[in-house]
Amino acid sequence: MIRVKINQLQEGCILAADVIGKTKKTIIPKNTVLTPLLLNVLEKFLIEDVYVEPVLANGQPFRPLEIIEVKKESDEQNNESTEDIMALYLKAVQRYKKAFQSWQSGSPIDVGEIRSIIIPLLDRFIDNRTELLTLYRYTTKEDYLYHHAVCIGLLSGFLGKHLNYGKGACYQIALAGILCDCGMAKINEKIIMKKSALTAEEYKEVKEHTILGYKMVQKIPVLQEGVKLAVLQHHERNDGSGYPFGINDKQIHPYSKIVSVADVYHAMVSERLYRKKESPFKALEQIQVDNFGKLSMEVIQILLNHLTMFSVGTKVKLSNGEMAEIVFVQREEPTRPIVKTVDGNEFISLSEQRHLFIEEVIYSSEMDGE
């Protein structure tokens, strides 16, 4: 991360640490992508300097004229910096965006290019749970579709590994994830970039992306049948309530079931043009309730296990803005542990205080960087 004066900032800069005001309250949280409005907010609050990442949200390097300080954050698992990992991810998103735009223009899918985007990235993230499960923070509303595809690919490959698929199969599952929405390239761009809720007619058109996508991949010989079926079936549901064909559990390919969970989860935790993001923990609770009998509970459980791999003393931010630390994890409701507030030393059982939930986990590397 680098520390710069606010007059050096530009649109697209990514905050590497919370911006704290004079009252010690967080004004703008870490990992926020700065917009012209937020740049104005920093000026209004008389903030002099901030920590930002060395790359912009579009994957390009950020080169301010003056840098106050450079802080290097080590990645213990890969011995490479978090900034390098994030830069690789953001570049992958931009490469996918370029590929998607070529599909919009009528070009066929270049599987070699898509493999070169997702496979090296999966190799970097598959054993890096913390970084993988916090990638949603970098999703911007405008580029949601492209972040979504790359993240579905990564999450799907990660889930595949923990469902005991071999390395080759995990690569195929990741390919299924990144390609699952390729058919959106054939949908009217005004609809996919619309900033308000879709009408019934528009939603009907969007649902066609599964069949359109399948037609795009159907005759590509190097893709396994499971990958092609995941493109077609990732909106099917076990109880037959999905689309395009309303098939049930036994007819849905295992790859499709994995991609479905990754798709729903990442959509819920990301900022979108017409919908606010949910906390990952609230999203998982909602997925368990709303999609009971619809999505694979085995896949959901794998995601839940890794997202709630808490240890006693883990720092968290609650939905009311308070910082707390975990003192006991309840096996029945791992998303709702007992916590102790940092300021008031108050013990809160989140399973009893249902109006509160964990907004996000503050990982140790983030604490060190602030």
mmCIF file of C-alpha atoms in Angstrom, residues 29-327:
data_model
loop_
_atom_site.group_PDB
_atom_site.id
_atom_site.type_symbol
_atom_site.label_atom_id
_atom_site.label_comp_id
_atom_site.label_asym_id
_atom_site.label_seq_id
_atom_site.Cartn_x
_atom_site.Cartn_y
_atom_site.Cartn_z
ATOM 1 C CA PRO A 29 -13.991 1.850 4.815
ATOM 2 C CA LYS A 30 -11.000 0.003 3.454
ATOM 3 C CA ASN A 31 -11.285 -1.510 -0.064
ATOM 4 C CA THR A 32 -13.686 1.206 -1.258
ATOM 5 C CA VAL A 33 -13.176 2.354 -4.855
ATOM 6 C CA LEU A 34 -13.031 6.153 -4.840
ATOM 7 C CA THR A 35 -15.563 8.052 -6.952
ATOM 8 C CA PRO A 36 -15.705 11.821 -7.601
ATOM 9 C CA LEU A 37 -18.316 12.079 -4.816
ATOM 10 C CA LEU A 38 -16.081 10.266 -2.315
ATOM 11 C CA LEU A 39 -13.088 12.400 -3.295
ATOM 12 C CA ASN A 40 -15.234 15.404 -2.428
ATOM 13 C CA VAL A 41 -16.171 13.795 0.904
ATOM 14 C CA LEU A 42 -12.479 13.456 1.798
ATOM 15 C CA GLU A 43 -12.003 17.165 1.131
ATOM 16 C CA LYS A 44 -15.069 18.133 3.180
ATOM 17 C CA PHE A 45 -13.784 16.123 6.164
ATOM 18 C CA LEU A 46 -10.367 17.813 5.859
ATOM 19 C CA ILE A 47 -8.544 14.508 5.413
ATOM 20 C CA GLU A 48 -4.916 15.200 4.512
ATOM 21 C CA ASP A 49 -3.641 11.817 3.336
ATOM 22 C CA VAL A 50 -4.803 8.217 2.917
ATOM 23 C CA TYR A 51 -3.429 4.746 2.205
ATOM 24 C CA VAL A 52 -4.323 3.359 -1.226
ATOM 25 C CA GLU A 53 -3.409 0.327 -3.316
ATOM 26 C CA PRO A 54 -0.770 0.729 -6.052
ATOM 27 C CA VAL A 55 -3.279 -0.316 -8.725
ATOM 28 C CA LEU A 56 -6.551 1.281 -9.792
ATOM 29 C CA ALA A 57 -9.892 -0.526 -9.984
ATOM 30 C CA ASN A 58 -9.407 -0.933 -13.746
ATOM 31 C CA GLY A 59 -6.188 -2.887 -13.167
ATOM 32 C CA GLN A 60 -3.878 -0.067 -14.290
ATOM 33 C CA PRO A 61 -1.011 1.008 -11.986
ATOM 34 C CA PHE A 62 -1.589 4.116 -9.877
ATOM 35 C CA ARG A 63 1.303 6.544 -10.280
ATOM 36 C CA PRO A 64 0.888 9.618 -8.058
ATOM 37 C CA LEU A 65 3.390 12.442 -8.435
ATOM 38 C CA GLU A 66 4.229 12.364 -4.730
ATOM 39 C CA ILE A 67 4.230 9.405 -2.320
ATOM 40 C CA ILE A 68 4.518 10.023 1.426
ATOM 41 C CA GLU A 69 5.135 6.415 2.477
ATOM 42 C CA VAL A 70 5.223 2.902 1.063
ATOM 43 C CA LYS A 71 4.066 -0.034 3.198
ATOM 44 C CA LYS A 72 4.672 -3.565 2.013
ATOM 45 C CA GLU A 73 2.229 -6.230 3.223
ATOM 46 C CA SER A 74 3.675 -9.765 3.037
ATOM 47 C CA ASP A 75 1.520 -12.654 1.969
ATOM 48 C CA GLU A 76 2.559 -15.498 4.237
ATOM 49 C CA GLN A 77 1.194 -18.243 2.009
ATOM 50 C CA ASN A 78 2.692 -17.139 -1.295
ATOM 51 C CA ASN A 79 5.571 -14.921 -0.106
ATOM 52 C CA GLU A 80 4.249 -12.301 -2.496
ATOM 53 C CA SER A 81 2.502 -9.084 -1.639
ATOM 54 C CA THR A 82 -1.261 -8.746 -1.339
ATOM 55 C CA GLU A 83 -0.988 -5.883 -3.811
ATOM 56 C CA ASP A 84 0.487 -8.248 -6.427
ATOM 57 C CA ILE A 85 -2.341 -10.746 -5.929
ATOM 58 C CA MET A 86 -4.958 -8.041 -6.242
ATOM 59 C CA ALA A 87 -3.261 -6.570 -9.316
ATOM 60 C CA LEU A 88 -3.355 -10.011 -10.953
ATOM 61 C CA TYR A 89 -7.064 -10.311 -10.155
ATOM 62 C CA LEU A 90 -7.935 -6.842 -11.464
ATOM 63 C CA LYS A 91 -6.003 -7.467 -14.683
ATOM 64 C CA ALA A 92 -7.882 -10.741 -15.118
ATOM 65 C CA VAL A 93 -11.175 -8.864 -14.790
ATOM 66 C CA GLN A 94 -10.117 -6.413 -17.491
ATOM 67 C CA ARG A 95 -9.013 -9.252 -19.775
ATOM 68 C CA TYR A 96 -12.367 -10.969 -19.304
ATOM 69 C CA LYS A 97 -14.125 -7.662 -20.024
ATOM 70 C CA LYS A 98 -12.238 -7.385 -23.318
ATOM 71 C CA ALA A 99 -13.204 -10.969 -24.219
ATOM 72 C CA PHE A 100 -16.853 -10.335 -23.307
ATOM 73 C CA GLN A 101 -16.949 -7.220 -25.483
ATOM 74 C CA SER A 102 -15.550 -9.255 -28.386
ATOM 75 C CA TRP A 103 -18.411 -11.764 -27.930
ATOM 76 C CA GLN A 104 -20.831 -8.847 -28.060
ATOM 77 C CA SER A 105 -19.323 -7.984 -31.440
ATOM 78 C CA GLY A 106 -19.867 -11.523 -32.698
ATOM 79 C CA SER A 107 -16.459 -13.119 -32.103
ATOM 80 C CA PRO A 108 -16.406 -16.764 -30.972
ATOM 81 C CA ILE A 109 -15.124 -17.779 -27.543
ATOM 82 C CA ASP A 110 -11.343 -18.226 -27.455
ATOM 83 C CA VAL A 111 -11.059 -20.981 -24.838
ATOM 84 C CA GLY A 112 -7.268 -20.631 -24.755
ATOM 85 C CA GLU A 113 -7.620 -16.987 -23.726
ATOM 86 C CA ILE A 114 -10.231 -17.772 -21.063
ATOM 87 C CA ARG A 115 -8.060 -20.593 -19.675
ATOM 88 C CA SER A 116 -5.087 -18.224 -19.504
ATOM 89 C CA ILE A 117 -7.222 -15.793 -17.495
ATOM 90 C CA ILE A 118 -8.722 -18.164 -14.925
ATOM 91 C CA ILE A 119 -6.254 -21.073 -14.473
ATOM 92 C CA PRO A 120 -3.162 -19.114 -13.279
ATOM 93 C CA LEU A 121 -5.462 -17.034 -11.083
ATOM 94 C CA LEU A 122 -7.032 -20.139 -9.540
ATOM 95 C CA ASP A 123 -3.564 -21.550 -8.846
ATOM 96 C CA ARG A 124 -2.793 -18.409 -6.855
ATOM 97 C CA PHE A 125 -6.078 -18.259 -4.950
ATOM 98 C CA ILE A 126 -7.128 -21.871 -4.405
ATOM 99 C CA ASP A 127 -5.067 -22.208 -1.205
ATOM 100 C CA ASN A 128 -5.497 -18.579 -0.177
ATOM 101 C CA ARG A 129 -8.899 -18.656 1.510
ATOM 102 C CA THR A 130 -8.731 -15.193 3.072
ATOM 103 C CA GLU A 131 -7.919 -13.342 -0.141
ATOM 104 C CA LEU A 132 -10.394 -15.365 -2.195
ATOM 105 C CA LEU A 133 -13.336 -14.828 0.141
ATOM 106 C CA THR A 134 -12.729 -11.055 0.296
ATOM 107 C CA LEU A 135 -12.444 -10.438 -3.470
ATOM 108 C CA TYR A 136 -16.076 -9.280 -3.540
ATOM 109 C CA ARG A 137 -14.894 -6.027 -1.946
ATOM 110 C CA TYR A 138 -13.283 -4.950 -5.217
ATOM 111 C CA THR A 139 -16.402 -5.352 -7.344
ATOM 112 C CA THR A 140 -17.609 -2.063 -8.806
ATOM 113 C CA LYS A 141 -21.181 -1.456 -9.938
ATOM 114 C CA GLU A 142 -20.181 -0.550 -13.472
ATOM 115 C CA ASP A 143 -17.923 -3.590 -13.982
ATOM 116 C CA TYR A 144 -20.012 -5.990 -11.884
ATOM 117 C CA LEU A 145 -20.631 -8.409 -14.767
ATOM 118 C CA TYR A 146 -16.905 -8.919 -15.358
ATOM 119 C CA HIS A 147 -15.921 -9.205 -11.683
ATOM 120 C CA HIS A 148 -18.844 -11.591 -11.219
ATOM 121 C CA ALA A 149 -17.647 -13.966 -13.936
ATOM 122 C CA VAL A 150 -14.060 -14.119 -12.669
ATOM 123 C CA CYS A 151 -15.158 -14.536 -9.048
ATOM 124 C CA ILE A 152 -17.634 -17.291 -9.935
ATOM 125 C CA GLY A 153 -14.777 -19.097 -11.670
ATOM 126 C CA LEU A 154 -12.471 -18.773 -8.664
ATOM 127 C CA LEU A 155 -15.121 -19.653 -6.086
ATOM 128 C CA SER A 156 -16.295 -22.625 -8.136
ATOM 129 C CA GLY A 157 -12.769 -24.006 -8.477
ATOM 130 C CA PHE A 158 -12.163 -23.475 -4.749
ATOM 131 C CA LEU A 159 -15.406 -25.243 -3.822
ATOM 132 C CA GLY A 160 -14.538 -28.056 -6.222
ATOM 133 C CA LYS A 161 -11.249 -28.658 -4.439
ATOM 134 C CA HIS A 162 -12.983 -28.904 -1.060
ATOM 135 C CA LEU A 163 -15.546 -31.267 -2.545
ATOM 136 C CA ASN A 164 -12.539 -33.510 -3.283
ATOM 137 C CA TYR A 165 -12.398 -33.033 -7.035
ATOM 138 C CA GLY A 166 -8.959 -33.519 -8.596
ATOM 139 C CA LYS A 167 -6.879 -30.630 -9.925
ATOM 140 C CA GLY A 168 -7.933 -31.152 -13.544
ATOM 141 C CA ALA A 169 -11.609 -31.243 -12.601
ATOM 142 C CA CYS A 170 -11.200 -28.069 -10.517
ATOM 143 C CA TYR A 171 -9.824 -26.313 -13.601
ATOM 144 C CA GLN A 172 -12.864 -27.461 -15.580
ATOM 145 C CA ILE A 173 -15.222 -26.277 -12.820
ATOM 146 C CA ALA A 174 -13.467 -22.895 -12.781
ATOM 147 C CA LEU A 175 -13.896 -22.675 -16.571
ATOM 148 C CA ALA A 176 -17.586 -23.479 -16.116
ATOM 149 C CA GLY A 177 -17.845 -20.650 -13.602
ATOM 150 C CA ILE A 178 -16.146 -17.944 -15.636
ATOM 151 C CA LEU A 179 -18.096 -18.922 -18.769
ATOM 152 C CA CYS A 180 -21.511 -19.408 -17.158
ATOM 153 C CA ASP A 181 -22.738 -15.923 -18.089
ATOM 154 C CA CYS A 182 -21.135 -15.754 -21.541
ATOM 155 C CA GLY A 183 -24.645 -15.668 -23.028
ATOM 156 C CA MET A 184 -25.180 -12.250 -21.440
ATOM 157 C CA ALA A 185 -23.075 -10.932 -24.327
ATOM 158 C CA LYS A 186 -26.064 -11.657 -26.576
ATOM 159 C CA ILE A 187 -28.535 -9.744 -24.385
ATOM 160 C CA ASN A 188 -29.405 -6.109 -25.146
ATOM 161 C CA GLU A 189 -26.669 -4.031 -23.495
ATOM 162 C CA LYS A 190 -29.219 -1.475 -22.273
ATOM 163 C CA ILE A 191 -30.800 -4.236 -20.190
ATOM 164 C CA ILE A 192 -27.610 -5.632 -18.658
ATOM 165 C CA MET A 193 -26.382 -2.116 -17.781
ATOM 166 C CA LYS A 194 -29.755 -0.871 -16.522
ATOM 167 C CA LYS A 195 -29.512 0.970 -13.184
ATOM 168 C CA SER A 196 -33.010 0.107 -11.960
ATOM 169 C CA ALA A 197 -34.936 -3.119 -11.419
ATOM 170 C CA LEU A 198 -35.790 -5.051 -14.580
ATOM 171 C CA THR A 199 -39.332 -5.226 -15.914
ATOM 172 C CA ALA A 200 -40.958 -8.638 -16.382
ATOM 173 C CA GLU A 201 -40.228 -8.497 -20.117
ATOM 174 C CA GLU A 202 -36.597 -7.524 -19.563
ATOM 175 C CA TYR A 203 -36.130 -10.294 -17.007
ATOM 176 C CA LYS A 204 -37.616 -12.767 -19.487
ATOM 177 C CA GLU A 205 -34.992 -11.699 -22.023
ATOM 178 C CA VAL A 206 -32.155 -11.973 -19.478
ATOM 179 C CA LYS A 207 -33.208 -15.544 -18.679
ATOM 180 C CA GLU A 208 -32.415 -16.418 -22.295
ATOM 181 C CA HIS A 209 -28.700 -16.029 -21.535
ATOM 182 C CA THR A 210 -28.456 -19.661 -20.415
ATOM 183 C CA ILE A 211 -29.576 -21.062 -23.772
ATOM 184 C CA LEU A 212 -27.679 -18.403 -25.731
ATOM 185 C CA GLY A 213 -24.542 -19.193 -23.736
ATOM 186 C CA TYR A 214 -24.936 -22.921 -24.322
ATOM 187 C CA LYS A 215 -25.136 -22.303 -28.061
ATOM 188 C CA MET A 216 -21.844 -20.377 -27.793
ATOM 189 C CA VAL A 217 -20.005 -23.264 -26.100
ATOM 190 C CA GLN A 218 -21.905 -26.287 -27.458
ATOM 191 C CA LYS A 219 -19.578 -27.033 -30.370
ATOM 192 C CA ILE A 220 -16.253 -26.185 -28.714
ATOM 193 C CA PRO A 221 -14.498 -29.592 -28.652
ATOM 194 C CA VAL A 222 -11.929 -28.773 -25.949
ATOM 195 C CA LEU A 223 -14.637 -28.046 -23.353
ATOM 196 C CA GLN A 224 -15.928 -30.953 -21.295
ATOM 197 C CA GLU A 225 -19.646 -31.681 -21.371
ATOM 198 C CA GLY A 226 -19.921 -30.729 -17.685
ATOM 199 C CA VAL A 227 -18.648 -27.225 -18.480
ATOM 200 C CA LYS A 228 -21.198 -26.815 -21.266
ATOM 201 C CA LEU A 229 -24.013 -28.086 -19.055
ATOM 202 C CA ALA A 230 -23.039 -25.668 -16.268
ATOM 203 C CA VAL A 231 -23.457 -22.784 -18.729
ATOM 204 C CA LEU A 232 -26.911 -24.118 -19.556
ATOM 205 C CA GLN A 233 -28.017 -25.255 -16.086
ATOM 206 C CA HIS A 234 -26.564 -22.818 -13.528
ATOM 207 C CA HIS A 235 -30.029 -21.311 -12.930
ATOM 208 C CA GLU A 236 -31.758 -24.682 -12.593
ATOM 209 C CA ARG A 237 -32.831 -25.654 -9.074
ATOM 210 C CA ASN A 238 -33.073 -29.047 -7.348
ATOM 211 C CA ASP A 239 -36.833 -28.677 -6.797
ATOM 212 C CA GLY A 240 -37.528 -27.918 -10.461
ATOM 213 C CA SER A 241 -38.220 -24.201 -9.893
ATOM 214 C CA GLY A 242 -35.295 -22.928 -11.988
ATOM 215 C CA TYR A 243 -34.775 -22.178 -15.669
ATOM 216 C CA PRO A 244 -34.495 -22.676 -18.624
ATOM 217 C CA PHE A 245 -36.099 -26.145 -18.454
ATOM 218 C CA GLY A 246 -37.246 -26.553 -14.839
ATOM 219 C CA ILE A 247 -35.331 -29.824 -14.427
ATOM 220 C CA ASN A 248 -34.754 -31.345 -10.988
ATOM 221 C CA ASP A 249 -31.893 -32.528 -8.791
ATOM 222 C CA LYS A 250 -31.078 -35.783 -10.590
ATOM 223 C CA GLN A 251 -30.918 -34.099 -14.001
ATOM 224 C CA ILE A 252 -28.587 -31.275 -12.953
ATOM 225 C CA HIS A 253 -24.853 -31.846 -13.526
ATOM 226 C CA PRO A 254 -22.642 -31.639 -10.385
ATOM 227 C CA TYR A 255 -20.608 -28.797 -11.942
ATOM 228 C CA SER A 256 -23.841 -26.837 -12.407
ATOM 229 C CA LYS A 257 -24.691 -27.222 -8.707
ATOM 230 C CA ILE A 258 -21.303 -25.828 -7.677
ATOM 231 C CA VAL A 259 -21.482 -22.883 -10.088
ATOM 232 C CA SER A 260 -25.054 -22.111 -8.932
ATOM 233 C CA VAL A 261 -23.953 -21.598 -5.319
ATOM 234 C CA ALA A 262 -20.945 -19.472 -6.318
ATOM 235 C CA ASP A 263 -23.199 -17.402 -8.616
ATOM 236 C CA VAL A 264 -25.889 -16.716 -6.007
ATOM 237 C CA TYR A 265 -23.407 -15.998 -3.208
ATOM 238 C CA HIS A 266 -21.203 -13.575 -5.149
ATOM 239 C CA ALA A 267 -24.246 -11.751 -6.551
ATOM 240 C CA MET A 268 -25.575 -11.160 -3.030
ATOM 241 C CA VAL A 269 -22.321 -9.840 -1.527
ATOM 242 C CA SER A 270 -21.440 -7.525 -4.441
ATOM 243 C CA GLU A 271 -22.439 -3.965 -5.262
ATOM 244 C CA ARG A 272 -24.696 -4.003 -8.320
ATOM 245 C CA LEU A 273 -26.270 -1.283 -10.416
ATOM 246 C CA TYR A 274 -29.734 -1.714 -8.902
ATOM 247 C CA ARG A 275 -29.132 -3.606 -5.652
ATOM 248 C CA LYS A 276 -27.028 -3.033 -2.533
ATOM 249 C CA LYS A 277 -24.652 -5.700 -1.326
ATOM 250 C CA GLU A 278 -25.265 -7.921 1.704
ATOM 251 C CA SER A 279 -22.810 -8.962 4.396
ATOM 252 C CA PRO A 280 -21.315 -12.372 3.454
ATOM 253 C CA PHE A 281 -22.660 -13.817 6.697
ATOM 254 C CA LYS A 282 -26.146 -12.420 6.245
ATOM 255 C CA ALA A 283 -26.057 -13.592 2.623
ATOM 256 C CA LEU A 284 -25.201 -17.154 3.642
ATOM 257 C CA GLU A 285 -28.006 -17.203 6.197
ATOM 258 C CA GLN A 286 -30.412 -15.964 3.541
ATOM 259 C CA ILE A 287 -29.167 -18.513 0.996
ATOM 260 C CA GLN A 288 -29.742 -21.332 3.485
ATOM 261 C CA VAL A 289 -33.321 -20.204 4.135
ATOM 262 C CA ASP A 290 -34.419 -18.967 0.706
ATOM 263 C CA ASN A 291 -32.763 -21.750 -1.260
ATOM 264 C CA PHE A 292 -33.478 -24.710 0.983
ATOM 265 C CA GLY A 293 -34.312 -27.571 -1.365
ATOM 266 C CA LYS A 294 -33.185 -25.483 -4.346
ATOM 267 C CA LEU A 295 -29.385 -25.352 -4.132
ATOM 268 C CA SER A 296 -26.988 -28.102 -3.072
ATOM 269 C CA MET A 297 -26.717 -28.003 0.728
ATOM 270 C CA GLU A 298 -23.428 -29.899 0.464
ATOM 271 C CA VAL A 299 -21.883 -27.085 -1.586
ATOM 272 C CA ILE A 300 -23.413 -24.393 0.654
ATOM 273 C CA GLN A 301 -21.979 -26.167 3.711
ATOM 274 C CA ILE A 302 -18.461 -26.131 2.223
ATOM 275 C CA LEU A 303 -18.733 -22.373 1.624
ATOM 276 C CA LEU A 304 -20.180 -21.850 5.106
ATOM 277 C CA ASN A 305 -17.384 -23.861 6.735
ATOM 278 C CA HIS A 306 -14.666 -21.797 5.100
ATOM 279 C CA LEU A 307 -16.338 -18.437 5.605
ATOM 280 C CA THR A 308 -16.874 -19.155 9.319
ATOM 281 C CA MET A 309 -13.454 -20.658 10.009
ATOM 282 C CA PHE A 310 -13.173 -18.389 13.027
ATOM 283 C CA SER A 311 -10.784 -18.763 15.924
ATOM 284 C CA VAL A 312 -11.326 -17.289 19.387
ATOM 285 C CA GLY A 313 -10.067 -13.709 19.365
ATOM 286 C CA THR A 314 -10.874 -13.081 15.680
ATOM 287 C CA LYS A 315 -11.745 -9.407 15.214
ATOM 288 C CA VAL A 316 -15.021 -8.612 13.455
ATOM 289 C CA LYS A 317 -17.057 -5.571 12.519
ATOM 290 C CA LEU A 318 -20.741 -5.773 13.447
ATOM 291 C CA SER A 319 -23.639 -4.401 11.412
ATOM 292 C CA ASN A 320 -24.018 -1.497 13.881
ATOM 293 C CA GLY A 321 -20.432 -0.412 13.197
ATOM 294 C CA GLU A 322 -19.009 -1.711 16.472
ATOM 295 C CA MET A 323 -15.767 -3.657 16.548
ATOM 296 C CA ALA A 324 -15.804 -6.919 18.490
ATOM 297 C CA GLU A 325 -13.893 -10.141 18.933
ATOM 298 C CA ILE A 326 -15.185 -13.699 18.834
ATOM 299 C CA VAL A 327 -15.215 -15.569 22.142
#
